[in-house]
C-alpha cells in the first residue's frame, strides 16, 4: 500500500484481489509491487489454502542466530525501544535475516500469540514462495520499504493483517535482513512505514559504527606492534605536544613510567634542544640531528628525529625518535667493520696457477 493511497478501503482492496484470483485481471490502481508479487505467486500458491511454512529446528535456528549475532545484538535494543513507544497499540515487531527467516518477534503478549498463530514466529521462513505477498518478503526481494494491507496479501489467511518492513543493508551493500511490523489490518497507518525505515537506518548506522570501531582497534594494535619492532625510542605526540603513544624502548632508555607520561605534555619530563623545540610549531617539521634530550634533568646524548604528522594542511601531531650515541657508534662500527679488505694471502691454494 502506497502512502498516497490512504485512507484505506479494505473492501475495495478485497474486490481487487477477488478480481485477480478469479479472472487474472490486475486493477491499474493496485500497488505495482503488490501486482508484480501476485503475478509471481499465482502459479505457485493456492491463495485460498493455508500456506505450508518451513520452519527451522531449535539447533539450526540457534546456529543461524549465532552467525548473525551482531545484527541481532544491534537490532534488539531498537526493537525494545519501538515496543516501548508503541506498547498497547497491537503491533508485533519482527526481525528477519536475508533469507526471510524470522529471528525474533517482540510485542505485547496478546499480539505476539496472534501473529505466531499465523506463522510469524522464530525459525519460520516468510519468503514470497512460502507465504505469498507480504511486506517482509517484498522488502528483501525488491530492496525497498514496503507495506502490504489486508487483501493485498496474496494468501487469504493474511487478509486480516497489515505487514510493514524495511530492508537492513550490510557493510557490503547487500540486504542483511529486514525489520518490520505486523498488526491487524484496521490499524494500517502510513506512519508505520516511516517508523520501520528509521529503525532500519538506525541499525545500519550502528553496525557501521561498530565496524569502524573494530577497524580502529585493529589499526591501533598494528601501530603498537610496529612501534615495538623499532629498536629506538619512539614517542608520538598530538598537535598540542602531549604524549599519546610510546614503545617499550622509550620506557627503558628514558627511564619513564608510561602511566606518568601518557596524556601529559612532553615538556613535563623531557626538554628538547632549542632547534627541535622550535620545530614543534612548524606544521611541516622534518628534522634529524645529533643532540641531547634532557630527561628529568639528566642529559642523554644521541641522534634525534622529529617528523610532523599531517592530513592535508592540518597538523595532527609529531613522531619523535631518539637513539643513544653509543648505539649509533656501535651501528657505524659494525657497518664499517663489515667492509674488510682482501689480500692475496686470503686466496687458498698452492698450484702453479696460484
CSV table of C-alpha atoms in Angstrom, one decimal:
chain,number,residue,atom,x,y,z
A,1,UNK,CA,0.0,0.0,0.0
A,2,UNK,CA,1.5,3.3,-1.1
A,3,UNK,CA,1.2,6.2,1.5
A,4,UNK,CA,-0.8,8.3,-1.0
A,5,UNK,CA,-3.5,5.6,-1.1
A,6,UNK,CA,-4.7,6.3,2.4
A,7,UNK,CA,-7.3,6.3,3.9
A,8,UNK,CA,-7.5,2.5,3.4
A,9,UNK,CA,-10.7,1.0,1.8
A,10,UNK,CA,-10.3,-2.7,2.8
A,11,UNK,CA,-13.3,-3.8,0.9
A,12,UNK,CA,-12.0,-2.2,-2.3
A,13,UNK,CA,-8.7,-4.0,-1.9
A,14,UNK,CA,-10.6,-7.2,-1.3
A,15,UNK,CA,-12.5,-6.7,-4.6
A,16,UNK,CA,-9.2,-6.2,-6.5
A,17,UNK,CA,-7.9,-9.4,-5.0
A,18,UNK,CA,-11.0,-11.3,-5.9
A,19,UNK,CA,-10.9,-10.0,-9.4
A,20,UNK,CA,-7.3,-11.2,-9.9
A,21,UNK,CA,-7.9,-14.6,-8.3
A,22,UNK,CA,-11.0,-15.2,-10.4
A,23,UNK,CA,-10.1,-13.6,-13.7
A,24,UNK,CA,-6.3,-13.0,-13.5
A,25,UNK,CA,-7.0,-9.2,-14.1
A,26,UNK,CA,-4.9,-6.7,-12.3
A,27,UNK,CA,-6.5,-3.4,-11.3
A,28,UNK,CA,-4.4,-0.4,-12.6
A,29,UNK,CA,-4.9,1.2,-9.1
A,30,UNK,CA,-3.1,-1.7,-7.4
A,31,UNK,CA,0.3,-1.0,-5.9
A,32,UNK,CA,2.9,-2.0,-8.6
A,33,UNK,CA,5.0,-4.0,-6.0
A,34,UNK,CA,1.9,-5.9,-5.0
A,35,UNK,CA,0.8,-6.5,-8.6
A,36,UNK,CA,4.2,-8.0,-9.6
A,37,UNK,CA,4.2,-10.2,-6.5
A,38,UNK,CA,0.7,-11.5,-7.2
A,39,UNK,CA,1.8,-12.4,-10.7
A,40,UNK,CA,4.8,-14.4,-9.3
A,41,UNK,CA,2.6,-16.1,-6.6
A,42,UNK,CA,-0.3,-17.2,-8.8
A,43,UNK,CA,1.5,-20.2,-10.4
A,44,UNK,CA,3.0,-21.4,-7.1
A,45,UNK,CA,0.5,-20.9,-4.4
A,46,UNK,CA,-3.2,-21.5,-3.7
A,47,UNK,CA,-4.5,-18.2,-2.3
A,48,UNK,CA,-7.4,-19.9,-0.5
A,49,UNK,CA,-5.3,-22.5,1.3
A,50,UNK,CA,-3.2,-22.0,4.4
A,51,UNK,CA,0.5,-21.9,3.4
A,52,UNK,CA,2.9,-24.7,4.2
A,53,UNK,CA,5.5,-22.8,6.3
A,54,UNK,CA,9.0,-24.3,6.5
A,55,UNK,CA,10.5,-23.9,10.0
A,56,UNK,CA,14.0,-24.5,11.4
A,57,UNK,CA,14.5,-26.8,14.3
A,58,UNK,CA,15.9,-25.2,17.5
A,59,UNK,CA,19.5,-26.2,17.0
A,60,UNK,CA,19.6,-24.9,13.4
A,61,UNK,CA,17.9,-21.7,14.4
A,62,UNK,CA,20.5,-21.2,17.1
A,63,UNK,CA,23.3,-21.6,14.6
A,64,UNK,CA,21.6,-19.0,12.3
A,65,UNK,CA,21.2,-16.6,15.2
A,66,UNK,CA,24.8,-17.2,16.3
A,67,UNK,CA,26.0,-16.4,12.7
A,68,UNK,CA,24.0,-13.1,12.8
A,69,UNK,CA,24.9,-12.2,16.4
A,70,UNK,CA,26.0,-8.7,15.5
A,71,UNK,CA,22.7,-8.0,13.7
A,72,UNK,CA,20.5,-9.4,16.5
A,73,UNK,CA,22.5,-7.7,19.3
A,74,UNK,CA,22.3,-4.3,17.5
A,75,UNK,CA,18.6,-4.6,16.5
A,76,UNK,CA,17.2,-6.0,19.8
A,77,UNK,CA,17.6,-2.7,21.8
A,78,UNK,CA,15.9,-0.7,18.9
A,79,UNK,CA,13.1,-3.3,18.8
A,80,UNK,CA,12.6,-2.8,22.5
A,81,UNK,CA,12.5,1.0,22.1
A,82,UNK,CA,9.9,0.6,19.4
A,83,UNK,CA,7.9,-1.7,21.6
A,84,UNK,CA,8.0,0.7,24.5
A,85,UNK,CA,6.9,3.5,22.2
A,86,UNK,CA,4.0,1.5,20.7
A,87,UNK,CA,3.1,-0.6,23.8
A,88,UNK,CA,-0.6,-1.3,23.9
A,89,UNK,CA,-1.2,-0.5,20.2
A,90,UNK,CA,-1.3,-4.1,19.0
A,91,UNK,CA,1.9,-4.1,17.0
A,92,UNK,CA,4.3,-7.1,16.7
A,93,UNK,CA,7.8,-6.1,15.8
A,94,UNK,CA,9.9,-8.7,13.8
A,95,UNK,CA,13.5,-9.1,12.7
A,96,UNK,CA,14.3,-11.4,9.8
A,97,UNK,CA,17.5,-12.5,8.1
A,98,UNK,CA,18.4,-12.0,4.5
A,99,UNK,CA,16.6,-15.3,3.6
A,100,UNK,CA,13.4,-14.1,5.2
A,101,UNK,CA,13.8,-16.4,8.2
A,102,UNK,CA,12.2,-14.9,11.4
A,103,UNK,CA,14.9,-14.3,14.0
A,104,UNK,CA,13.0,-12.5,16.7
A,105,UNK,CA,9.5,-11.2,17.5
A,106,UNK,CA,8.6,-8.7,20.1
A,107,UNK,CA,5.3,-7.1,21.2
A,108,UNK,CA,2.5,-7.3,23.8
A,109,UNK,CA,1.7,-10.9,24.8
A,110,UNK,CA,-1.7,-10.9,23.1
A,111,UNK,CA,-0.5,-9.7,19.7
A,112,UNK,CA,2.6,-12.0,19.8
A,113,UNK,CA,0.4,-15.0,20.3
A,114,UNK,CA,-1.9,-13.9,17.5
A,115,UNK,CA,0.9,-13.5,14.9
A,116,UNK,CA,2.6,-16.7,16.0
A,117,UNK,CA,-0.7,-18.5,15.3
A,118,UNK,CA,-0.5,-17.4,11.6
A,119,UNK,CA,3.2,-18.2,11.3
A,120,UNK,CA,5.2,-15.2,12.4
A,121,UNK,CA,7.5,-16.9,14.9
A,122,UNK,CA,11.2,-17.5,15.1
A,123,UNK,CA,12.6,-20.1,12.7
A,124,UNK,CA,9.7,-19.7,10.1
A,125,UNK,CA,10.6,-18.6,6.6
A,126,UNK,CA,8.4,-15.7,5.3
A,127,UNK,CA,9.7,-15.7,1.8
A,128,UNK,CA,7.3,-14.9,-1.0
A,129,UNK,CA,7.4,-18.5,-2.3
A,130,UNK,CA,6.1,-19.8,1.1
A,131,UNK,CA,3.8,-17.1,2.5
A,132,UNK,CA,2.9,-15.2,-0.7
A,133,UNK,CA,2.8,-11.4,-1.0
A,134,UNK,CA,3.9,-9.8,2.3
A,135,UNK,CA,6.0,-6.8,3.3
A,136,UNK,CA,8.9,-8.7,4.8
A,137,UNK,CA,9.5,-10.7,1.6
A,138,UNK,CA,9.0,-7.6,-0.6
A,139,UNK,CA,11.4,-5.5,1.4
A,140,UNK,CA,14.1,-8.2,0.8
A,141,UNK,CA,13.2,-9.1,-2.7
A,142,UNK,CA,12.7,-5.6,-4.1
A,143,UNK,CA,15.2,-4.0,-1.7
A,144,UNK,CA,12.8,-1.2,-0.7
A,145,UNK,CA,10.5,-0.4,2.2
A,146,UNK,CA,7.1,-1.9,1.7
A,147,UNK,CA,3.6,-2.1,3.3
A,148,UNK,CA,1.0,-4.7,2.4
A,149,UNK,CA,-2.5,-4.1,3.7
A,150,UNK,CA,-5.4,-6.6,4.1
A,151,UNK,CA,-6.2,-8.4,0.8
A,152,UNK,CA,-3.0,-7.1,-0.8
A,153,UNK,CA,-1.6,-10.3,0.8
A,154,UNK,CA,-1.9,-13.0,-1.8
A,155,UNK,CA,-2.9,-15.7,0.7
A,156,UNK,CA,-6.3,-15.2,2.2
A,157,UNK,CA,-5.1,-16.2,5.7
A,158,UNK,CA,-3.4,-12.8,6.0
A,159,UNK,CA,-6.2,-10.6,4.7
A,160,UNK,CA,-6.9,-9.6,8.3
A,161,UNK,CA,-3.3,-8.2,8.7
A,162,UNK,CA,-1.1,-5.4,7.7
A,163,UNK,CA,2.7,-6.0,7.3
A,164,UNK,CA,5.3,-3.2,7.0
A,165,UNK,CA,9.0,-3.8,6.6
A,166,UNK,CA,12.3,-2.2,5.5
A,167,UNK,CA,15.5,-3.9,4.4
A,168,UNK,CA,18.6,-3.7,6.6
A,169,UNK,CA,21.8,-3.4,4.5
A,170,UNK,CA,25.1,-4.9,5.5
A,171,UNK,CA,28.5,-3.3,5.1
A,172,UNK,CA,28.8,-4.9,1.7
A,173,UNK,CA,25.7,-3.2,0.4
A,174,UNK,CA,23.7,-6.4,0.3
A,175,UNK,CA,20.5,-6.9,2.3
A,176,UNK,CA,21.5,-8.4,5.7
A,177,UNK,CA,17.9,-8.8,6.9
A,178,UNK,CA,14.7,-6.8,7.4
A,179,UNK,CA,12.8,-5.2,10.3
A,180,UNK,CA,9.1,-4.9,10.2
A,181,UNK,CA,5.8,-4.7,12.0
A,182,UNK,CA,2.7,-6.9,11.7
A,183,UNK,CA,-0.7,-5.6,13.0
A,184,UNK,CA,-4.4,-6.0,12.4
A,185,UNK,CA,-5.4,-4.5,9.1
A,186,UNK,CA,-7.6,-1.9,10.6
A,187,UNK,CA,-4.5,-0.4,12.3
A,188,UNK,CA,-2.8,0.3,9.0
A,189,UNK,CA,-1.1,3.7,9.0
A,190,UNK,CA,1.3,5.3,6.6
A,191,UNK,CA,3.4,6.5,9.6
A,192,UNK,CA,4.3,2.8,10.3
A,193,UNK,CA,6.4,2.7,7.1
A,194,UNK,CA,8.4,5.7,8.2
A,195,UNK,CA,8.9,4.1,11.6
A,196,UNK,CA,10.4,0.9,10.3
A,197,UNK,CA,12.6,2.8,7.8
A,198,UNK,CA,14.0,4.9,10.6
A,199,UNK,CA,14.7,1.7,12.6
A,200,UNK,CA,16.4,0.0,9.7
A,201,UNK,CA,18.7,3.1,9.1
A,202,UNK,CA,19.5,3.2,12.8
A,203,UNK,CA,20.6,-0.4,12.8
A,204,UNK,CA,22.7,0.1,9.7
A,205,UNK,CA,24.4,3.2,11.3
A,206,UNK,CA,25.1,1.2,14.5
A,207,UNK,CA,26.6,-1.7,12.5
A,208,UNK,CA,28.8,0.7,10.6
A,209,UNK,CA,29.9,2.5,13.8
A,210,UNK,CA,30.8,-0.9,15.4
A,211,UNK,CA,32.7,-1.9,12.2
A,212,UNK,CA,34.6,1.4,12.3
A,213,UNK,CA,35.5,0.8,15.9
A,214,UNK,CA,36.8,-2.7,15.3
A,215,UNK,CA,38.9,-1.4,12.4
A,216,UNK,CA,40.3,1.4,14.6
A,217,UNK,CA,41.2,-1.1,17.3
A,218,UNK,CA,42.9,-3.3,14.7
A,219,UNK,CA,44.9,-0.3,13.3
A,220,UNK,CA,45.9,0.7,16.8
A,221,UNK,CA,47.1,-2.8,17.6
A,222,UNK,CA,49.1,-2.9,14.3
A,223,UNK,CA,50.6,0.6,15.1
A,224,UNK,CA,51.7,-0.6,18.6
A,225,UNK,CA,53.3,-3.7,17.1
A,226,UNK,CA,55.2,-1.6,14.6
A,227,UNK,CA,56.4,0.7,17.4
A,228,UNK,CA,57.6,-2.2,19.4
A,229,UNK,CA,59.5,-3.6,16.5
A,230,UNK,CA,61.5,-0.4,16.1
A,231,UNK,CA,64.9,-0.6,18.0
A,232,UNK,CA,64.9,3.1,19.1
A,233,UNK,CA,62.9,5.4,21.3
A,234,UNK,CA,59.6,6.4,19.6
A,235,UNK,CA,57.3,9.0,21.1
A,236,UNK,CA,54.0,10.0,19.3
A,237,UNK,CA,52.8,13.5,20.2
A,238,UNK,CA,49.4,15.1,19.4
A,239,UNK,CA,49.1,18.6,17.9
A,240,UNK,CA,49.3,20.1,21.5
A,241,UNK,CA,52.6,18.3,22.2
A,242,UNK,CA,51.1,15.7,24.6
A,243,UNK,CA,52.5,12.2,24.5
A,244,UNK,CA,49.8,9.8,23.2
A,245,UNK,CA,51.9,6.7,22.4
A,246,UNK,CA,55.4,5.3,23.1
A,247,UNK,CA,57.2,2.0,22.7
A,248,UNK,CA,58.9,-0.2,25.4
A,249,UNK,CA,62.3,1.0,24.2
A,250,UNK,CA,61.3,4.5,25.2
A,251,UNK,CA,60.4,3.5,28.7
A,252,UNK,CA,63.6,1.5,29.1
A,253,UNK,CA,66.0,4.1,27.6
A,254,UNK,CA,64.3,7.2,29.1
A,255,UNK,CA,63.5,5.5,32.4
A,256,UNK,CA,59.9,6.8,32.4
A,257,UNK,CA,56.8,5.1,33.6
A,258,UNK,CA,54.2,5.1,30.7
A,259,UNK,CA,51.4,6.0,33.2
A,260,UNK,CA,53.3,9.1,34.2
A,261,UNK,CA,53.9,10.4,30.7
A,262,UNK,CA,51.0,9.3,28.5
A,263,UNK,CA,48.4,12.1,28.0
A,264,UNK,CA,50.7,14.7,29.5
A,265,UNK,CA,52.8,17.4,27.8
A,266,UNK,CA,56.2,16.2,26.7
A,267,UNK,CA,57.8,19.1,28.4
A,268,UNK,CA,56.7,17.8,31.8
A,269,UNK,CA,59.6,15.3,31.7
A,270,UNK,CA,61.7,15.9,28.5
A,271,UNK,CA,63.3,19.1,27.2
A,272,UNK,CA,64.3,19.1,23.5
A,273,UNK,CA,67.2,21.1,22.0
A,274,UNK,CA,66.1,24.6,21.1
A,275,UNK,CA,66.0,23.9,17.3
A,276,UNK,CA,63.7,20.9,17.9
A,277,UNK,CA,61.6,22.8,20.4
A,278,UNK,CA,61.1,25.5,17.7
A,279,UNK,CA,60.2,22.9,15.1
A,280,UNK,CA,57.2,21.8,17.2
A,281,UNK,CA,55.4,24.9,15.9
A,282,UNK,CA,56.2,24.0,12.3
A,283,UNK,CA,53.3,22.0,10.7
A,284,UNK,CA,55.7,20.6,8.1
A,285,UNK,CA,58.6,19.8,10.5
A,286,UNK,CA,61.1,17.2,9.4
A,287,UNK,CA,64.4,17.4,11.3
A,288,UNK,CA,67.2,15.0,12.2
A,289,UNK,CA,70.3,15.9,14.1
A,290,UNK,CA,72.7,14.9,16.8
A,291,UNK,CA,71.8,16.4,20.2
A,292,UNK,CA,70.8,15.9,23.8
A,293,UNK,CA,67.5,15.1,25.4
A,294,UNK,CA,67.1,16.4,29.0
A,295,UNK,CA,65.1,13.8,30.8
A,296,UNK,CA,64.0,14.9,34.3
A,297,UNK,CA,67.2,17.0,34.4
A,298,UNK,CA,69.6,14.3,33.1
A,299,UNK,CA,71.1,14.7,29.6
A,300,UNK,CA,71.0,11.9,27.1
A,301,UNK,CA,73.3,12.3,24.0
A,302,UNK,CA,72.2,10.8,20.8
A,303,UNK,CA,70.6,11.2,17.4
A,304,UNK,CA,67.2,12.9,17.3
A,305,UNK,CA,64.5,12.9,14.7
A,306,UNK,CA,61.3,14.9,14.6
A,307,UNK,CA,58.6,14.3,11.9
A,308,UNK,CA,55.3,16.1,11.6
A,309,UNK,CA,52.1,14.0,11.0
A,310,UNK,CA,49.7,15.9,8.8
A,311,UNK,CA,46.4,15.5,7.0
A,312,UNK,CA,46.4,17.9,4.1
A,313,UNK,CA,47.3,21.2,5.6
A,314,UNK,CA,46.1,20.2,9.1
A,315,UNK,CA,48.8,19.3,11.7
A,316,UNK,CA,47.8,16.1,13.6
A,317,UNK,CA,51.0,15.8,15.7
A,318,UNK,CA,54.6,14.6,15.6
A,319,UNK,CA,56.7,11.5,15.9
A,320,UNK,CA,59.9,11.9,17.9
A,321,UNK,CA,62.7,9.3,17.6
A,322,UNK,CA,65.9,9.0,19.5
A,323,UNK,CA,69.0,6.7,19.5
A,324,UNK,CA,71.7,6.8,22.2
A,325,UNK,CA,75.1,7.9,20.9
A,326,UNK,CA,76.7,4.6,21.9
A,327,UNK,CA,74.0,2.7,19.9
A,328,UNK,CA,74.8,4.9,16.8
A,329,UNK,CA,78.5,4.3,17.2
A,330,UNK,CA,78.1,0.5,17.5
A,331,UNK,CA,76.0,0.5,14.4
A,332,UNK,CA,78.6,2.6,12.4
A,333,UNK,CA,81.4,0.4,13.6
A,334,UNK,CA,79.5,-2.7,12.6
A,335,UNK,CA,78.9,-1.3,9.1
A,336,UNK,CA,82.5,-0.1,8.7
A,337,UNK,CA,83.9,-3.4,10.0
A,338,UNK,CA,81.9,-5.3,7.5
A,339,UNK,CA,83.9,-3.7,4.7
A,340,UNK,CA,87.0,-5.9,5.2
A,341,UNK,CA,89.8,-5.7,2.5
A,342,UNK,CA,91.0,-9.0,0.8
A,343,UNK,CA,94.7,-9.7,0.1
A,344,UNK,CA,96.5,-12.4,-1.9
A,345,UNK,CA,97.1,-14.2,1.3
A,346,UNK,CA,93.4,-14.7,1.7
A,347,UNK,CA,93.3,-16.8,-1.5
A,348,UNK,CA,93.9,-20.5,-0.7
A,349,UNK,CA,95.9,-22.9,-2.9
A,350,UNK,CA,99.5,-24.0,-3.9
A,351,UNK,CA,99.1,-24.7,-7.6
A,352,UNK,CA,101.3,-23.3,-10.4
A,353,UNK,CA,98.4,-21.0,-11.4
A,354,UNK,CA,98.2,-19.6,-7.8
